[in-house]
Amino acid sequence: MPHFFPNRPEITDADLFAATVPETLPHKHVRLTLGRRAFAQCDLLTLVVAGAGKRAMLEACLSINADPQALPAALIAEQGHAIAFTD
């Protein structure tokens, strides 16, 4: 699943549709990220969040003080058309 990666410059580019992200530790391969423009074109964003740790991250992302640079999923709150399934 393509997504934003923390502390990457792609997060601030509102016109970006998609980009490759170079390998960064601990990942040993190039990854794909969708940009804000791609997410803005979605009629509905659907998230599947499994595990207590990921649920805590989701809650942090949805907090009013969330920093999108550190927690890119916080940008989902800007979309206004997302649903999250959690366990």
mmCIF file with all atom_site columns, C-alpha atoms in Angstrom:
data_model
loop_
_atom_site.group_PDB
_atom_site.id
_atom_site.type_symbol
_atom_site.label_atom_id
_atom_site.label_alt_id
_atom_site.label_comp_id
_atom_site.label_asym_id
_atom_site.label_entity_id
_atom_site.label_seq_id
_atom_site.pdbx_PDB_ins_code
_atom_site.Cartn_x
_atom_site.Cartn_y
_atom_site.Cartn_z
_atom_site.occupancy
_atom_site.B_iso_or_equiv
_atom_site.pdbx_formal_charge
_atom_site.auth_seq_id
_atom_site.auth_comp_id
_atom_site.auth_asym_id
_atom_site.auth_atom_id
_atom_site.pdbx_PDB_model_num
ATOM 1  C CA . MET A 1 1  ? 0.000   0.000  0.000  1.00 0.00 ? 1  MET A CA 1
ATOM 2  C CA . PRO A 1 2  ? 1.602   3.300  -1.017 1.00 0.00 ? 2  PRO A CA 1
ATOM 3  C CA . HIS A 1 3  ? 1.576   5.952  1.656  1.00 0.00 ? 3  HIS A CA 1
ATOM 4  C CA . PHE A 1 4  ? 3.390   8.954  3.088  1.00 0.00 ? 4  PHE A CA 1
ATOM 5  C CA . PHE A 1 5  ? 6.637   8.425  4.961  1.00 0.00 ? 5  PHE A CA 1
ATOM 6  C CA . PRO A 1 6  ? 7.584   10.552 8.002  1.00 0.00 ? 6  PRO A CA 1
ATOM 7  C CA . ASN A 1 7  ? 10.036  13.430 7.696  1.00 0.00 ? 7  ASN A CA 1
ATOM 8  C CA . ARG A 1 8  ? 10.163  13.297 3.889  1.00 0.00 ? 8  ARG A CA 1
ATOM 9  C CA . PRO A 1 9  ? 9.958   16.411 1.680  1.00 0.00 ? 9  PRO A CA 1
ATOM 10 C CA . GLU A 1 10 ? 7.140   14.870 -0.377 1.00 0.00 ? 10 GLU A CA 1
ATOM 11 C CA . ILE A 1 11 ? 4.725   15.581 2.478  1.00 0.00 ? 11 ILE A CA 1
ATOM 12 C CA . THR A 1 12 ? 4.790   19.326 1.858  1.00 0.00 ? 12 THR A CA 1
ATOM 13 C CA . ASP A 1 13 ? 4.206   19.136 -1.918 1.00 0.00 ? 13 ASP A CA 1
ATOM 14 C CA . ALA A 1 14 ? 0.484   19.710 -2.412 1.00 0.00 ? 14 ALA A CA 1
ATOM 15 C CA . ASP A 1 15 ? 0.764   19.055 -6.172 1.00 0.00 ? 15 ASP A CA 1
ATOM 16 C CA . LEU A 1 16 ? 2.550   15.704 -5.925 1.00 0.00 ? 16 LEU A CA 1
ATOM 17 C CA . PHE A 1 17 ? 0.538   12.745 -7.220 1.00 0.00 ? 17 PHE A CA 1
ATOM 18 C CA . ALA A 1 18 ? 3.112   9.959  -6.685 1.00 0.00 ? 18 ALA A CA 1
ATOM 19 C CA . ALA A 1 19 ? 6.844   9.555  -6.167 1.00 0.00 ? 19 ALA A CA 1
ATOM 20 C CA . THR A 1 20 ? 9.491   7.001  -5.366 1.00 0.00 ? 20 THR A CA 1
ATOM 21 C CA . VAL A 1 21 ? 11.210  7.249  -2.018 1.00 0.00 ? 21 VAL A CA 1
ATOM 22 C CA . PRO A 1 22 ? 14.838  6.120  -1.843 1.00 0.00 ? 22 PRO A CA 1
ATOM 23 C CA . GLU A 1 23 ? 15.837  3.338  0.477  1.00 0.00 ? 23 GLU A CA 1
ATOM 24 C CA . THR A 1 24 ? 16.081  4.527  4.051  1.00 0.00 ? 24 THR A CA 1
ATOM 25 C CA . LEU A 1 25 ? 16.827  2.446  7.117  1.00 0.00 ? 25 LEU A CA 1
ATOM 26 C CA . PRO A 1 26 ? 15.400  0.060  8.061  1.00 0.00 ? 26 PRO A CA 1
ATOM 27 C CA . HIS A 1 27 ? 14.026  -0.428 4.520  1.00 0.00 ? 27 HIS A CA 1
ATOM 28 C CA . LYS A 1 28 ? 16.486  -1.831 1.988  1.00 0.00 ? 28 LYS A CA 1
ATOM 29 C CA . HIS A 1 29 ? 14.484  -1.014 -1.126 1.00 0.00 ? 29 HIS A CA 1
ATOM 30 C CA . VAL A 1 30 ? 12.925  1.933  -2.940 1.00 0.00 ? 30 VAL A CA 1
ATOM 31 C CA . ARG A 1 31 ? 9.318   2.562  -1.900 1.00 0.00 ? 31 ARG A CA 1
ATOM 32 C CA . LEU A 1 32 ? 6.347   4.270  -3.535 1.00 0.00 ? 32 LEU A CA 1
ATOM 33 C CA . THR A 1 33 ? 4.365   7.075  -1.949 1.00 0.00 ? 33 THR A CA 1
ATOM 34 C CA . LEU A 1 34 ? 1.157   8.677  -3.099 1.00 0.00 ? 34 LEU A CA 1
ATOM 35 C CA . GLY A 1 35 ? 1.083   12.436 -2.807 1.00 0.00 ? 35 GLY A CA 1
ATOM 36 C CA . ARG A 1 36 ? -1.508  14.766 -1.361 1.00 0.00 ? 36 ARG A CA 1
ATOM 37 C CA . ARG A 1 37 ? -3.049  15.328 -4.798 1.00 0.00 ? 37 ARG A CA 1
ATOM 38 C CA . ALA A 1 38 ? -3.703  11.586 -5.181 1.00 0.00 ? 38 ALA A CA 1
ATOM 39 C CA . PHE A 1 39 ? -5.409  11.383 -1.796 1.00 0.00 ? 39 PHE A CA 1
ATOM 40 C CA . ALA A 1 40 ? -7.441  14.524 -2.539 1.00 0.00 ? 40 ALA A CA 1
ATOM 41 C CA . GLN A 1 41 ? -8.921  12.802 -5.601 1.00 0.00 ? 41 GLN A CA 1
ATOM 42 C CA . CYS A 1 42 ? -10.283 9.886  -3.558 1.00 0.00 ? 42 CYS A CA 1
ATOM 43 C CA . ASP A 1 43 ? -14.001 9.841  -2.908 1.00 0.00 ? 43 ASP A CA 1
ATOM 44 C CA . LEU A 1 44 ? -13.342 7.904  0.292  1.00 0.00 ? 44 LEU A CA 1
ATOM 45 C CA . LEU A 1 45 ? -10.114 6.996  2.081  1.00 0.00 ? 45 LEU A CA 1
ATOM 46 C CA . THR A 1 46 ? -10.321 3.668  3.868  1.00 0.00 ? 46 THR A CA 1
ATOM 47 C CA . LEU A 1 47 ? -7.837  2.729  6.573  1.00 0.00 ? 47 LEU A CA 1
ATOM 48 C CA . VAL A 1 48 ? -7.379  -0.667 8.176  1.00 0.00 ? 48 VAL A CA 1
ATOM 49 C CA . VAL A 1 49 ? -5.554  -0.325 11.490 1.00 0.00 ? 49 VAL A CA 1
ATOM 50 C CA . ALA A 1 50 ? -4.553  -3.500 13.334 1.00 0.00 ? 50 ALA A CA 1
ATOM 51 C CA . GLY A 1 51 ? -2.925  -3.660 16.745 1.00 0.00 ? 51 GLY A CA 1
ATOM 52 C CA . ALA A 1 52 ? -2.822  -1.426 19.780 1.00 0.00 ? 52 ALA A CA 1
ATOM 53 C CA . GLY A 1 53 ? 0.356   0.348  18.667 1.00 0.00 ? 53 GLY A CA 1
ATOM 54 C CA . LYS A 1 54 ? -1.084  1.303  15.301 1.00 0.00 ? 54 LYS A CA 1
ATOM 55 C CA . ARG A 1 55 ? -4.358  2.374  16.869 1.00 0.00 ? 55 ARG A CA 1
ATOM 56 C CA . ALA A 1 56 ? -2.423  4.676  19.216 1.00 0.00 ? 56 ALA A CA 1
ATOM 57 C CA . MET A 1 57 ? -0.656  6.154  16.181 1.00 0.00 ? 57 MET A CA 1
ATOM 58 C CA . LEU A 1 58 ? -4.005  6.697  14.453 1.00 0.00 ? 58 LEU A CA 1
ATOM 59 C CA . GLU A 1 59 ? -5.307  8.500  17.534 1.00 0.00 ? 59 GLU A CA 1
ATOM 60 C CA . ALA A 1 60 ? -2.157  10.659 17.593 1.00 0.00 ? 60 ALA A CA 1
ATOM 61 C CA . CYS A 1 61 ? -2.619  11.470 13.894 1.00 0.00 ? 61 CYS A CA 1
ATOM 62 C CA . LEU A 1 62 ? -6.180  12.573 14.467 1.00 0.00 ? 62 LEU A CA 1
ATOM 63 C CA . SER A 1 63 ? -5.315  14.812 17.422 1.00 0.00 ? 63 SER A CA 1
ATOM 64 C CA . ILE A 1 64 ? -5.632  18.550 16.904 1.00 0.00 ? 64 ILE A CA 1
ATOM 65 C CA . ASN A 1 65 ? -1.916  19.053 17.583 1.00 0.00 ? 65 ASN A CA 1
ATOM 66 C CA . ALA A 1 66 ? -0.658  16.384 15.161 1.00 0.00 ? 66 ALA A CA 1
ATOM 67 C CA . ASP A 1 67 ? 2.409   17.393 13.149 1.00 0.00 ? 67 ASP A CA 1
ATOM 68 C CA . PRO A 1 68 ? 1.972   16.124 9.555  1.00 0.00 ? 68 PRO A CA 1
ATOM 69 C CA . GLN A 1 69 ? 5.728   16.159 8.992  1.00 0.00 ? 69 GLN A CA 1
ATOM 70 C CA . ALA A 1 70 ? 6.248   13.649 11.803 1.00 0.00 ? 70 ALA A CA 1
ATOM 71 C CA . LEU A 1 71 ? 2.872   11.904 11.418 1.00 0.00 ? 71 LEU A CA 1
ATOM 72 C CA . PRO A 1 72 ? 1.924   12.106 7.724  1.00 0.00 ? 72 PRO A CA 1
ATOM 73 C CA . ALA A 1 73 ? -1.335  10.253 8.266  1.00 0.00 ? 73 ALA A CA 1
ATOM 74 C CA . ALA A 1 74 ? -2.491  13.385 10.102 1.00 0.00 ? 74 ALA A CA 1
ATOM 75 C CA . LEU A 1 75 ? -3.197  14.785 6.625  1.00 0.00 ? 75 LEU A CA 1
ATOM 76 C CA . ILE A 1 76 ? -6.141  12.389 6.438  1.00 0.00 ? 76 ILE A CA 1
ATOM 77 C CA . ALA A 1 77 ? -8.027  14.664 8.811  1.00 0.00 ? 77 ALA A CA 1
ATOM 78 C CA . GLU A 1 78 ? -7.814  17.390 6.148  1.00 0.00 ? 78 GLU A CA 1
ATOM 79 C CA . GLN A 1 79 ? -9.606  15.193 3.641  1.00 0.00 ? 79 GLN A CA 1
ATOM 80 C CA . GLY A 1 80 ? -12.888 14.991 5.517  1.00 0.00 ? 80 GLY A CA 1
ATOM 81 C CA . HIS A 1 81 ? -13.869 11.788 3.758  1.00 0.00 ? 81 HIS A CA 1
ATOM 82 C CA . ALA A 1 82 ? -12.126 8.910  5.473  1.00 0.00 ? 82 ALA A CA 1
ATOM 83 C CA . ILE A 1 83 ? -13.171 5.873  7.456  1.00 0.00 ? 83 ILE A CA 1
ATOM 84 C CA . ALA A 1 84 ? -10.945 3.772  9.708  1.00 0.00 ? 84 ALA A CA 1
ATOM 85 C CA . PHE A 1 85 ? -11.501 0.157  10.675 1.00 0.00 ? 85 PHE A CA 1
ATOM 86 C CA . THR A 1 86 ? -9.708  -0.806 13.873 1.00 0.00 ? 86 THR A CA 1
ATOM 87 C CA . ASP A 1 87 ? -9.542  -3.904 16.008 1.00 0.00 ? 87 ASP A CA 1
#
